[in-house]
mmCIF file of C-alpha atoms in Angstrom:
data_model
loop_
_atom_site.group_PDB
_atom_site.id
_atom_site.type_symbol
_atom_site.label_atom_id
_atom_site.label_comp_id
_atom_site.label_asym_id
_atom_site.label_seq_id
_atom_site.Cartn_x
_atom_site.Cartn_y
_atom_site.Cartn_z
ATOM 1 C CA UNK A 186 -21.435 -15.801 16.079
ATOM 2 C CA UNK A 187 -19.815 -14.537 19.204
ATOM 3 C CA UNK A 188 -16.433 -14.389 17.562
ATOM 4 C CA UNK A 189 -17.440 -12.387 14.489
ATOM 5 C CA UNK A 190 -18.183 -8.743 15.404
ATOM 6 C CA UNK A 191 -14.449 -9.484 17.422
ATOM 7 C CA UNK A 192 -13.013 -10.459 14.321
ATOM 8 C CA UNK A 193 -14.406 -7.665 12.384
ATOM 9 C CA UNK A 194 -13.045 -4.766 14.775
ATOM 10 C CA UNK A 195 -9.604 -6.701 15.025
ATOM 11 C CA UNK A 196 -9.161 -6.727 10.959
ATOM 12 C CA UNK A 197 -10.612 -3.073 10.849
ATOM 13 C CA UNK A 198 -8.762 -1.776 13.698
ATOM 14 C CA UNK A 199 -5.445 -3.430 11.255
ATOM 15 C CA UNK A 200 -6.667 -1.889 8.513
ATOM 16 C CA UNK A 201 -6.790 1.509 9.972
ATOM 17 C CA UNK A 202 -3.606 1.092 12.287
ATOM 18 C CA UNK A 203 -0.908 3.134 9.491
ATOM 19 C CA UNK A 204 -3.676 5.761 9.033
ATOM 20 C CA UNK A 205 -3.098 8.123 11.873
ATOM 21 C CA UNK A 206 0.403 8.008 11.816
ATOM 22 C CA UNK A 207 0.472 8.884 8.001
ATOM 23 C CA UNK A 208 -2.122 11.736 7.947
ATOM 24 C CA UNK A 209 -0.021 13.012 11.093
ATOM 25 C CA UNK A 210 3.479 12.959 9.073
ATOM 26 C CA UNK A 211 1.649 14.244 6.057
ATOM 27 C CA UNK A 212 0.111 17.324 7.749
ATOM 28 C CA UNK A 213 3.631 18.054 9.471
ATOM 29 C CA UNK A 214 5.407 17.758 5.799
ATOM 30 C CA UNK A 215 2.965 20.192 4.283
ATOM 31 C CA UNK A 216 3.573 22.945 7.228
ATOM 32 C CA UNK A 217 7.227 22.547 6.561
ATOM 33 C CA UNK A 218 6.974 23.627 2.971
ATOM 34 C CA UNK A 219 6.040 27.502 2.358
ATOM 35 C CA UNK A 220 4.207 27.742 -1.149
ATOM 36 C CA UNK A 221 3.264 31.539 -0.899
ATOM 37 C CA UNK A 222 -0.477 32.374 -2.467
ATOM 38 C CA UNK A 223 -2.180 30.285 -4.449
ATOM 39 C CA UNK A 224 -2.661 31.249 -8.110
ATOM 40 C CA UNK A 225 -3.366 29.611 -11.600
ATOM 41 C CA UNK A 226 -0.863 32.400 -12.983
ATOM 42 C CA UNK A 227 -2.585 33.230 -16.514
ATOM 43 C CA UNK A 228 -5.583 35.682 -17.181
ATOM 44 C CA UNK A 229 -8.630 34.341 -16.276
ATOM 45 C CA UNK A 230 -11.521 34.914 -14.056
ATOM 46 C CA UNK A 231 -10.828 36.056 -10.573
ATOM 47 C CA UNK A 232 -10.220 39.069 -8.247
ATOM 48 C CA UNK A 233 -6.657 39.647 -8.243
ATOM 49 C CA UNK A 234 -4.696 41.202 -10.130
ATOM 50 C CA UNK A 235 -1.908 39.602 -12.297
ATOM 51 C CA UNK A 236 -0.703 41.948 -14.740
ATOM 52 C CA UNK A 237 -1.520 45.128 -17.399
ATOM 53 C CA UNK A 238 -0.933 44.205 -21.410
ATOM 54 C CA UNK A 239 -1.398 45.960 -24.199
ATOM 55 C CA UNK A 240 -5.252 46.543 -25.485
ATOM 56 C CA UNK A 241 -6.173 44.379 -28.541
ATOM 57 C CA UNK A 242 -8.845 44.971 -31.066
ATOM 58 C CA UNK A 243 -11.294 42.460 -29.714
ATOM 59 C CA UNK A 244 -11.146 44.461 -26.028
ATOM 60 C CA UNK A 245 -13.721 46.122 -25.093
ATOM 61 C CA UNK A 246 -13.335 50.008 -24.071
ATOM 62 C CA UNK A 247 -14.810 49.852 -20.965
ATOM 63 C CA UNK A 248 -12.470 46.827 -19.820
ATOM 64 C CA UNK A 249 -9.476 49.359 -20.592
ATOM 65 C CA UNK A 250 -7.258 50.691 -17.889
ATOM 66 C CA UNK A 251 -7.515 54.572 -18.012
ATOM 67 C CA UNK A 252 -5.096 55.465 -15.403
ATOM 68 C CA UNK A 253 -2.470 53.101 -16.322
ATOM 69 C CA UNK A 254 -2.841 53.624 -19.972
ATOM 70 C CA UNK A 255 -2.280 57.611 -19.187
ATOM 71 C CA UNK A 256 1.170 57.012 -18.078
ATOM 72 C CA UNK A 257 2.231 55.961 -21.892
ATOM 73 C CA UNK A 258 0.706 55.763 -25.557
ATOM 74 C CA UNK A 259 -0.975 52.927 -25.561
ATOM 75 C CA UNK A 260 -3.823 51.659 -24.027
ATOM 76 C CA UNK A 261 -3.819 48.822 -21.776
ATOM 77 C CA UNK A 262 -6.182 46.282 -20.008
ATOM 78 C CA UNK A 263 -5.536 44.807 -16.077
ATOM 79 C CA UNK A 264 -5.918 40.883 -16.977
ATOM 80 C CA UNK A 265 -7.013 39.805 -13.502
ATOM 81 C CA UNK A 266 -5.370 35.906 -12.419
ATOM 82 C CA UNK A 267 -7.127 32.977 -13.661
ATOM 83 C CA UNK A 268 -8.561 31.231 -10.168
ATOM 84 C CA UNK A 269 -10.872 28.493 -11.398
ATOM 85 C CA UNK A 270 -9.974 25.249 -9.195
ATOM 86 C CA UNK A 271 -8.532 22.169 -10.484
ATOM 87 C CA UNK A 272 -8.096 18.856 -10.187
ATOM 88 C CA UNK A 273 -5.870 17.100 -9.372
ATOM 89 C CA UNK A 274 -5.619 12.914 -9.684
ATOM 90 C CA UNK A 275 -3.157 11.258 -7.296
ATOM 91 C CA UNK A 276 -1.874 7.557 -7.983
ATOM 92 C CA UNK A 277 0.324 6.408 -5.729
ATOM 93 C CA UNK A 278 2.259 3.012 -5.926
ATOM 94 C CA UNK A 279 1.173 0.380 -3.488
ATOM 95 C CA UNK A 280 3.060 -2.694 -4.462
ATOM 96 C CA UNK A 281 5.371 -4.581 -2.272
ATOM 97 C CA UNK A 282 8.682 -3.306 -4.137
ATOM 98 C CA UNK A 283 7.644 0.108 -2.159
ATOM 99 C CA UNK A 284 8.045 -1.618 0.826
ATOM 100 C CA UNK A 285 12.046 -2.287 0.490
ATOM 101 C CA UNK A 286 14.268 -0.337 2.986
ATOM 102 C CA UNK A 287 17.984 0.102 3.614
ATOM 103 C CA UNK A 288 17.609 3.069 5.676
ATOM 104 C CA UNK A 289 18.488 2.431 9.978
ATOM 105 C CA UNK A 290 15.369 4.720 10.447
ATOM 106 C CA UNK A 291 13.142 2.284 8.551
ATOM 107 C CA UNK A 292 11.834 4.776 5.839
ATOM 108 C CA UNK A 293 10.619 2.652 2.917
ATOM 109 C CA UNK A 294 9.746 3.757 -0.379
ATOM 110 C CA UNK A 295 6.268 3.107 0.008
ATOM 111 C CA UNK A 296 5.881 5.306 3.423
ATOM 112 C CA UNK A 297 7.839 8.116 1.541
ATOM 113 C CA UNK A 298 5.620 8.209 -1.936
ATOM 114 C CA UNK A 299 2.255 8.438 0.654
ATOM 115 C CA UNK A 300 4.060 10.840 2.658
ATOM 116 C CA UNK A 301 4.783 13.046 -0.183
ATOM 117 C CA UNK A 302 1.107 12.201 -2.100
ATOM 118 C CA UNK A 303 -0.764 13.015 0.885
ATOM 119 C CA UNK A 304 1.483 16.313 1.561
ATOM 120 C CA UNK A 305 0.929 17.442 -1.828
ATOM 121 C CA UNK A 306 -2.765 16.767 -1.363
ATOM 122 C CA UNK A 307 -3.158 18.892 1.952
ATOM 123 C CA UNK A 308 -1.312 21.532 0.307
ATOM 124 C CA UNK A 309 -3.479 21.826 -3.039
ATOM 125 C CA UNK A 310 -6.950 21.194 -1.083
ATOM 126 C CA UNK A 311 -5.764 24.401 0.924
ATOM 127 C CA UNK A 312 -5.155 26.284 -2.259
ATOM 128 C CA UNK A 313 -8.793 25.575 -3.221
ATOM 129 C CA UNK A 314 -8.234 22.796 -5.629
ATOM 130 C CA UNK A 315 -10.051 19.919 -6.176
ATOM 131 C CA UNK A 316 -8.261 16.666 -5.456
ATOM 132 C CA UNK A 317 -8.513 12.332 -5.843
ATOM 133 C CA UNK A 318 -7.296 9.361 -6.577
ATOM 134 C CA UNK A 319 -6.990 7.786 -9.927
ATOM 135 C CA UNK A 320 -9.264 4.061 -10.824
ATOM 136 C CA UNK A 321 -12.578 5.946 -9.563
ATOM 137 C CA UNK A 322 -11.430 5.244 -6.321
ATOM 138 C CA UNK A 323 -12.099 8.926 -5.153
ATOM 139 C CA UNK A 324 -13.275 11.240 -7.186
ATOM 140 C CA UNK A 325 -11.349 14.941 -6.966
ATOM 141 C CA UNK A 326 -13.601 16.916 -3.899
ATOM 142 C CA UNK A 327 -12.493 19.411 -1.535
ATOM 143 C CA UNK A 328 -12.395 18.958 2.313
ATOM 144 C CA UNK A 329 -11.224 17.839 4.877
ATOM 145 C CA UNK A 330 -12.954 14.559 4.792
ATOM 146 C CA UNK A 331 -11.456 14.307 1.577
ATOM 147 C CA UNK A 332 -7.849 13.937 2.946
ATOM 148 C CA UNK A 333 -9.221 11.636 5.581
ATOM 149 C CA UNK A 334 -10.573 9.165 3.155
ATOM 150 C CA UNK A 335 -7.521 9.311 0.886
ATOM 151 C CA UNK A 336 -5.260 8.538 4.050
ATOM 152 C CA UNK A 337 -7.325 5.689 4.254
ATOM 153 C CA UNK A 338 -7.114 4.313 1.695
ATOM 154 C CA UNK A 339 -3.202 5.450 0.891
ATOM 155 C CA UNK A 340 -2.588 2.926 3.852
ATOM 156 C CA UNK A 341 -3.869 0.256 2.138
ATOM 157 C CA UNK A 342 -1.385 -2.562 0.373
ATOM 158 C CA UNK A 343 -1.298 -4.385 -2.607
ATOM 159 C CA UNK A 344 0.993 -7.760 -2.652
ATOM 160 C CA UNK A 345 1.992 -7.403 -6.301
ATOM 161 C CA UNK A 346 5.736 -7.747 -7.242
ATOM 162 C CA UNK A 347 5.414 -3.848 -9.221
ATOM 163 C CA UNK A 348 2.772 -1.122 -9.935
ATOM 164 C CA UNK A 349 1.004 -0.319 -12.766
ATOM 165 C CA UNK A 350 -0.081 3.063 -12.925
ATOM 166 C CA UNK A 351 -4.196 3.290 -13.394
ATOM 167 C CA UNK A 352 -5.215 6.158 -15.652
ATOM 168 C CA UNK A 353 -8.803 5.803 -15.745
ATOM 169 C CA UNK A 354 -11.213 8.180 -14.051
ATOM 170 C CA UNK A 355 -8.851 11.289 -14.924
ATOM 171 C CA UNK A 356 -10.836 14.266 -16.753
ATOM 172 C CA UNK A 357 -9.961 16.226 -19.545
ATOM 173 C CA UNK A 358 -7.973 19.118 -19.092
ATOM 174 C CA UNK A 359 -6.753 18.107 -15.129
ATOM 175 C CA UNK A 360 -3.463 17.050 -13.753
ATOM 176 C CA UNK A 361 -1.514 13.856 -12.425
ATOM 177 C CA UNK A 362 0.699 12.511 -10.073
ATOM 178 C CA UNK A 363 1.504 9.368 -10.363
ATOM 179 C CA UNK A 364 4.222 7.962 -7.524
ATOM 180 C CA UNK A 365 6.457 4.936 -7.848
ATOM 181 C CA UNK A 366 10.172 3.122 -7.972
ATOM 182 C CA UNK A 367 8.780 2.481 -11.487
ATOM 183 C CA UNK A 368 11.618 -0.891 -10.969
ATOM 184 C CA UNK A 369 8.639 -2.896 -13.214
ATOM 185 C CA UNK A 370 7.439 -3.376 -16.574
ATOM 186 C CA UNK A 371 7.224 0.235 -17.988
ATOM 187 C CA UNK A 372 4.924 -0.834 -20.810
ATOM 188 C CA UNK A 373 2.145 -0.160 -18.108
ATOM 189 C CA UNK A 374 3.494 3.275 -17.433
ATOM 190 C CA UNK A 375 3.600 4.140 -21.346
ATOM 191 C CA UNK A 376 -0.259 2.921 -22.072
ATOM 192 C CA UNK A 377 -1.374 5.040 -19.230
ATOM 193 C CA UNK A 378 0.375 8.385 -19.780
ATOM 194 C CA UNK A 379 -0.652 7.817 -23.770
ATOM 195 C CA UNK A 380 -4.278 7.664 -21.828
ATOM 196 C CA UNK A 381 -3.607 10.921 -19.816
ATOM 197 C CA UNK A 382 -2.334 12.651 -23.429
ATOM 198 C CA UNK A 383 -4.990 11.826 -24.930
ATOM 199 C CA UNK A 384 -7.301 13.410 -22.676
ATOM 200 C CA UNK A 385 -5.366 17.011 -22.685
ATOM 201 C CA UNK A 386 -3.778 15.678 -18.917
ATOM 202 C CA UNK A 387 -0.446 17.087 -17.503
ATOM 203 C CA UNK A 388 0.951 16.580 -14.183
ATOM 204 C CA UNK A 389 4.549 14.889 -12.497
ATOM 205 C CA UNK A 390 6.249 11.288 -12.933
ATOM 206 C CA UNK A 391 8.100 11.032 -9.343
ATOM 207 C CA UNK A 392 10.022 7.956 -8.933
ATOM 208 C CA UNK A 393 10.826 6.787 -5.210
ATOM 209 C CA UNK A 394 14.594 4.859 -4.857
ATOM 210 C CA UNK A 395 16.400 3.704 -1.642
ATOM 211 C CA UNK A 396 20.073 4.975 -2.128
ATOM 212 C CA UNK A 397 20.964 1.494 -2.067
ATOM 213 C CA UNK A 398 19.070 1.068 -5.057
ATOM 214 C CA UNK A 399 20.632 3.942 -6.308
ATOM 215 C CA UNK A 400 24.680 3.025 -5.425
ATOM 216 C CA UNK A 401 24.804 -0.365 -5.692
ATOM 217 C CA UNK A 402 26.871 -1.054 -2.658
ATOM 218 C CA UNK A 403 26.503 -4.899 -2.811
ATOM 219 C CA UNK A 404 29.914 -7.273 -2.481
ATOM 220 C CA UNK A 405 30.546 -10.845 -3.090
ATOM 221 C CA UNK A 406 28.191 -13.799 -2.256
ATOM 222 C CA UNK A 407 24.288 -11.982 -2.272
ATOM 223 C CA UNK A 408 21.050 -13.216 -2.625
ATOM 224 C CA UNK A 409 18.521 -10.710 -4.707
ATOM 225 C CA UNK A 410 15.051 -11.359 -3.712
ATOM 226 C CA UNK A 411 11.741 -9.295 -4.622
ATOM 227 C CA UNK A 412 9.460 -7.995 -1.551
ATOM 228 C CA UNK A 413 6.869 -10.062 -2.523
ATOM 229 C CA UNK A 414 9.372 -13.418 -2.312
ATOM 230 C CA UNK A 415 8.430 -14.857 -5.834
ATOM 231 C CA UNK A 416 12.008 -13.982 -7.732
ATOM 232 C CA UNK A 417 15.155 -14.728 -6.247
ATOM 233 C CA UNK A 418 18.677 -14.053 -8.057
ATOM 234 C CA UNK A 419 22.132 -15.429 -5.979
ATOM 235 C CA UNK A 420 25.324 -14.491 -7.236
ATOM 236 C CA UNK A 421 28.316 -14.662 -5.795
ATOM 237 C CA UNK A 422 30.469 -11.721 -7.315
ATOM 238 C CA UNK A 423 27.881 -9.251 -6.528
ATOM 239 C CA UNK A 424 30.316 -6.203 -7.099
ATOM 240 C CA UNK A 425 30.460 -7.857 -11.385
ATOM 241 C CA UNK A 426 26.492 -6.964 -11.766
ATOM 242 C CA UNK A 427 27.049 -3.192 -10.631
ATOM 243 C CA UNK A 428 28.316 -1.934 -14.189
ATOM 244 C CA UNK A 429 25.182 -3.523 -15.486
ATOM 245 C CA UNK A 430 23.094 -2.347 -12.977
ATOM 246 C CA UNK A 431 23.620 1.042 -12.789
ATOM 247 C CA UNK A 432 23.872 1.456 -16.733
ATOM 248 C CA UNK A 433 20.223 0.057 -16.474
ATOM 249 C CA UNK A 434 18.983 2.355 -14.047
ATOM 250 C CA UNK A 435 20.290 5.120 -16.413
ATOM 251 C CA UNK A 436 18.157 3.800 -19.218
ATOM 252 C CA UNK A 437 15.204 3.420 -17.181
ATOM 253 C CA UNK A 438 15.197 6.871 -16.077
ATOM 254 C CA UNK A 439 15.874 8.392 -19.553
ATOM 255 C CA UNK A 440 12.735 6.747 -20.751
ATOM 256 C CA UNK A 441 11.069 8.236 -17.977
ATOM 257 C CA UNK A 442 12.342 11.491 -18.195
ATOM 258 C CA UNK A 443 11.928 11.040 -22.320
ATOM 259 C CA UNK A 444 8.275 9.907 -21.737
ATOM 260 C CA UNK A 445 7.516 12.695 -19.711
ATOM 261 C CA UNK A 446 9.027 15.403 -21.817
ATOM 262 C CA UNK A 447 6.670 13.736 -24.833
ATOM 263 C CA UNK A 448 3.494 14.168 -23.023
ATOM 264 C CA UNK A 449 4.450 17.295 -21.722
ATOM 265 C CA UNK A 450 5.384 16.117 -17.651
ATOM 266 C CA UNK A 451 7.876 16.454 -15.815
ATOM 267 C CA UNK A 452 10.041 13.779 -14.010
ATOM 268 C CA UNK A 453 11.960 13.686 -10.565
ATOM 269 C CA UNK A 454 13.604 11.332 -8.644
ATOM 270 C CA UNK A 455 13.864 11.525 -5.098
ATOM 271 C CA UNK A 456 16.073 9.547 -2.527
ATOM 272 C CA UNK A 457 14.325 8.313 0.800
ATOM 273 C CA UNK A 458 17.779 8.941 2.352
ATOM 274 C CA UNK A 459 16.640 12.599 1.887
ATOM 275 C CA UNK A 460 14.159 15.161 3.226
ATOM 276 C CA UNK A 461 11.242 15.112 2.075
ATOM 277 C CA UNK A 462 10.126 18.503 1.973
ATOM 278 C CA UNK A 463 12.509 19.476 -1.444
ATOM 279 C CA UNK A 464 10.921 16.792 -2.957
ATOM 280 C CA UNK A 465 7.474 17.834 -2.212
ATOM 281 C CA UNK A 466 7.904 21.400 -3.251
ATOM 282 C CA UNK A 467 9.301 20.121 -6.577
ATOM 283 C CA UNK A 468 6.383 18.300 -7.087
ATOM 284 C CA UNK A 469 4.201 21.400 -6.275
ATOM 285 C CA UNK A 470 5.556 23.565 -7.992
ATOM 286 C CA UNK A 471 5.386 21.012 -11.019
ATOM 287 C CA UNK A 472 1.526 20.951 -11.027
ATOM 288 C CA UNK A 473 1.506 24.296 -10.456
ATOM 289 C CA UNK A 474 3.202 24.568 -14.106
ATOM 290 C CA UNK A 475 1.140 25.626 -16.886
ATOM 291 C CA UNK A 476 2.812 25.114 -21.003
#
């Protein structure tokens, strides 16, 4: 009985070990990246102004714009900037392909797509939206304790060979990010963004690649092996497999980038051999984008 409270603060304290360190890198990524003020950009409700247009029949007169419209012949109305929050549903992949590295500096893919999630987070919470994880596992809040909790549980693992992106709990109308190498099955990846479509849901496909993954740089006798350790490929004329390689890497990403463009997304891919801050004012700027 002695043992057990010992045993529970030794696997909690291991559980919460990569959570500092992330939320730390994440907050120092989002002050690196200068987004300017936060706007919906089209008419809406709100205090500031966006732009004058031309008065329609349905305006009202009182709503029209007597100074401005004295400078010409027409009447026109100040449409004010639309500044309802929204939100925002992060899923970010956890499998144990994310964990593969060729970098000296030990970046994996996995620390770079939380890096970039929680960034991208910090920097929409500040901006006054509303933002969570996808599966229900966090609900889109506001807060501070909000990007505690989804550090937490962004430093969590999952020991499956790929990701499968989880499209439940998103509401109508919001946006998505979903993060991955997207190396697996994309079958998963195609039911879930026909999910998101269906419920009006726009957002950013970012896939995560090691430049090794990337140039192929492999020679002679090698021995392919998953993260997880369950598939295993040895060849020894390495350097024969890169034609075949990289032509299916092209593929892959043209079905992403075709996938996306059907449901209305948008689709990056971003090196971990790279800074980080491009790719997280890409993304940004992506849910920023309205049709």
């Amino acid at each position: 009985m002695t043992d057990a409270p010992l045993s529970l603060r030794s696997a909690s304290e291991a559980l919460a070990g990569p959570f500092p360190p992330l939320l730390a890198e994440a907050e120092h990524l989002a002050s690196t990246v200068m987004v300017g003020d936060h706007g919906r950009r089209r008419a809406g409700v709100g205090d500031t102004f966006w732009q004058y247009r031309p008065a329609q029949n349905h305006d009202e007169m009182r709503s029209i714009d007597w100074r401005r419209s004295a400078r010409s012949d027409a009447q026109f109305i100040q449409d004010k900037e639309w500044q309802i929050a929204q939100s925002i549903l992060l899923w970010v992949d956890q499998s144990a392909s994310m964990s593969f590295t060729s970098l000296k500096d030990g970046t994996t893919k996995r620390t770079r797509a939380r890096t970039l999630a929680l960034a991208t987070a910090i920097l929409l919470l500040r901006g006054g939206e509303r933002v969570g994880l996808t599966g229900n596992q966090l609900p889109p809040r506001r807060g501070e304790v909000q990007v505690a909790q989804m550090a937490a549980l962004l430093s969590q693992d999952n020991t499956d060979d790929f990701g499968t992106p989880d499209a439940t709990g998103m509401l109508s109308h919001s946006r998505a990010l979903f993060v991955s190498d997207f190396m697996g099955d994309l079958t998963g990846v195609e039911t879930a963004m026909a999910k998101a479509a269906d419920r009006d849901v726009r957002g950013a496909l970012v896939q995560i690649l090691d430049p090794s993954e990337e140039a192929f740089p492999f020679d002679g006798r090698t021995i392919f092996e998953s993260m997880s350790g369950t598939l295993r490929h040895e060849t020894l004329k390495a350097r024969d497999l890169r034609s075949r390689y990289l032509d299916r890497l092209a593929q892959r990403k043209d079905r992403l980038a075709t996938l996306a463009s059907a449901t209305d997304w948008q689709f990056h891919t971003h090196h971990t051999g790279t800074p980080a801050a491009s790719a997280l004012l890409w993304i940004y700027t992506a849910l920023e984008r309205r049709a």
